[in-house]
Amino acid sequence: MTSKLSLSEFRTRLQNNTEIGAPKATLGQVRVFPVSGAIKPFYGLFDDKTFSLTVNSIVSPTFYVVKGKYESINNTLKVDYSVEPNNKFQLIWSRFSPIVIILAINIFFLFFAKGLRRASTIVNLFLLFMAFYSRWKEEKKKKKLEQKFVRIFEIK
């Protein structure tokens, strides 16, 4: 993909919109109170050819990172990026923990609380709702991260 920006403008925007730090170390949990000015939209690392950025938010951290490289070819800035999970274990845990919890709750109701069938139905419906909601919310955060990256760096 290409960017409307020049190489120097792209690097300037990287510097102006990125809080420096390793995305894997903090998992999106960054500073609460700004010390040196306003909170920047991205948190991550970058150099002269590559970048690795995530959302700079303590309220709504995400499991995803925008990783890529950029170079200037014939006065056109070419940006190759992908949105990847920050940590494979986190992604697996967020996808499969609701299933494990549903199984554990059902085994509990099956063996230890035989008289609470209505409660098990309500609990199961609630857990299913939470499982689908959490997956939907993570996909929404992933899409929002990519849209913010494309908007700030004017990628087409």
Coordinates of C-alpha atoms in Angstrom, one line a residue, residues 1-154:
M1 CA 0.0 0.0 0.0
T2 CA 1.1 3.6 -0.5
S3 CA 0.9 6.6 1.6
K4 CA 0.2 10.2 0.5
L5 CA 3.0 11.3 2.8
S6 CA 6.7 11.7 2.0
L7 CA 9.3 9.6 3.9
S8 CA 10.2 12.5 6.1
E9 CA 6.6 13.4 6.9
F10 CA 5.9 9.7 7.7
R11 CA 8.8 9.6 10.1
T12 CA 7.7 12.9 11.7
R13 CA 4.2 11.5 12.2
L14 CA 5.6 8.3 13.7
Q15 CA 7.6 10.5 16.2
N16 CA 4.7 12.8 17.0
N17 CA 2.0 10.0 17.4
T18 CA 4.0 7.3 19.2
E19 CA 4.9 6.9 22.8
I20 CA 8.2 4.9 22.8
G21 CA 8.2 1.5 24.5
A22 CA 8.0 -2.2 23.8
P23 CA 4.4 -3.2 23.0
K24 CA 5.0 -6.8 24.2
A25 CA 6.3 -5.6 27.6
T26 CA 3.3 -3.6 28.7
L27 CA 0.5 -5.3 26.7
G28 CA -1.2 -2.0 26.1
Q29 CA -1.2 -0.9 29.7
V30 CA 0.7 2.4 29.5
R31 CA 0.8 5.6 31.5
V32 CA -2.2 6.8 33.4
F33 CA -1.3 10.4 33.8
P34 CA 0.6 12.3 31.1
V35 CA 4.0 13.4 32.2
S36 CA 5.3 15.0 29.0
G37 CA 2.3 16.4 27.3
A38 CA -0.8 14.8 25.8
I39 CA -1.2 11.1 25.5
K40 CA -0.2 10.0 22.0
P41 CA -2.5 7.6 20.1
F42 CA 0.1 4.8 19.6
Y43 CA 2.6 3.0 21.8
G44 CA 5.5 1.1 20.3
L45 CA 8.8 1.0 18.6
F46 CA 10.0 2.2 15.2
D47 CA 13.2 2.8 13.3
D48 CA 14.2 4.0 9.8
K49 CA 12.5 1.1 8.0
T50 CA 10.1 -0.8 10.4
F51 CA 7.5 -0.1 13.1
S52 CA 5.5 -2.0 15.7
L53 CA 2.6 0.0 17.1
T54 CA -0.4 -0.7 19.4
V55 CA -3.0 1.5 21.0
N56 CA -1.8 3.8 23.8
S57 CA -4.7 3.3 26.1
I58 CA -5.2 2.1 29.7
V59 CA -9.0 2.2 29.4
S60 CA -9.2 0.0 26.3
P61 CA -6.0 -2.0 25.6
T62 CA -6.0 -4.4 22.7
F63 CA -4.3 -7.7 22.0
Y64 CA -3.2 -6.5 18.5
V65 CA -0.2 -4.8 17.1
V66 CA 0.3 -3.1 13.7
K67 CA 3.7 -4.4 12.4
G68 CA 5.3 -3.4 9.2
K69 CA 8.0 -1.8 7.2
Y70 CA 8.2 1.3 5.0
E71 CA 10.4 2.5 2.2
S72 CA 10.5 5.2 -0.5
I73 CA 10.4 3.9 -4.1
N74 CA 10.4 6.5 -6.9
N75 CA 9.2 9.3 -4.6
T76 CA 6.3 7.2 -3.4
L77 CA 6.2 5.9 0.1
K78 CA 5.3 2.2 0.2
V79 CA 4.0 0.8 3.5
D80 CA 3.6 -2.9 4.1
Y81 CA 1.8 -3.6 7.4
S82 CA -0.3 -6.3 9.0
V83 CA -2.4 -6.3 12.2
E84 CA -1.2 -9.3 14.3
P85 CA -1.9 -10.6 17.8
N86 CA 0.6 -9.1 20.3
N87 CA 0.8 -12.4 22.2
K88 CA -0.5 -15.7 20.9
F89 CA -1.3 -16.9 24.5
Q90 CA -3.5 -13.9 25.2
L91 CA -5.4 -14.5 22.0
I92 CA -5.9 -18.2 22.7
W93 CA -7.0 -17.5 26.2
S94 CA -9.5 -14.8 25.2
R95 CA -11.0 -17.2 22.6
F96 CA -11.1 -20.4 24.6
S97 CA -11.5 -19.4 28.3
P98 CA -15.3 -18.8 27.9
I99 CA -15.7 -22.3 26.6
V100 CA -13.7 -23.8 29.5
I101 CA -15.7 -21.8 32.0
I102 CA -19.0 -22.9 30.4
L103 CA -17.9 -26.5 30.6
A104 CA -16.7 -26.1 34.3
I105 CA -20.0 -24.4 35.3
N106 CA -22.1 -27.1 33.6
I107 CA -20.1 -29.9 35.3
F108 CA -20.6 -28.2 38.6
F109 CA -24.4 -27.9 38.0
L110 CA -24.5 -31.5 36.7
F111 CA -22.8 -33.1 39.7
F112 CA -23.3 -30.8 42.7
A113 CA -26.4 -28.6 42.1
K114 CA -28.9 -30.9 40.6
G115 CA -31.9 -28.8 41.8
L116 CA -30.7 -25.6 40.2
R117 CA -31.6 -26.3 36.5
R118 CA -33.1 -22.8 36.0
A119 CA -30.0 -21.2 37.4
S120 CA -27.8 -23.2 35.1
T121 CA -29.8 -22.1 32.1
I122 CA -29.5 -18.5 33.1
V123 CA -25.8 -18.8 33.8
N124 CA -25.2 -20.6 30.5
L125 CA -27.1 -17.9 28.6
F126 CA -25.1 -15.2 30.3
L127 CA -21.8 -16.9 29.7
L128 CA -22.6 -17.5 26.0
F129 CA -23.5 -13.8 25.7
M130 CA -20.2 -12.8 27.3
A131 CA -18.3 -15.2 25.0
F132 CA -19.8 -13.7 21.8
Y133 CA -19.5 -10.1 23.1
S134 CA -15.8 -10.5 24.0
R135 CA -15.0 -11.9 20.5
W136 CA -17.0 -9.1 18.9
K137 CA -15.3 -6.4 21.0
E138 CA -11.8 -7.7 20.2
E139 CA -12.5 -7.7 16.5
K140 CA -13.9 -4.2 16.8
K141 CA -10.7 -3.0 18.6
K142 CA -8.6 -4.6 15.9
K143 CA -10.5 -2.8 13.2
K144 CA -10.4 0.5 15.1
L145 CA -6.6 0.2 15.5
E146 CA -6.1 -0.4 11.7
Q147 CA -8.5 2.5 10.8
K148 CA -6.6 4.8 13.2
F149 CA -3.3 3.8 11.6
V150 CA -4.6 4.3 8.1
R151 CA -6.1 7.7 8.9
I152 CA -3.1 9.1 10.7
F153 CA -0.5 7.9 8.1
E154 CA -2.8 8.6 5.1

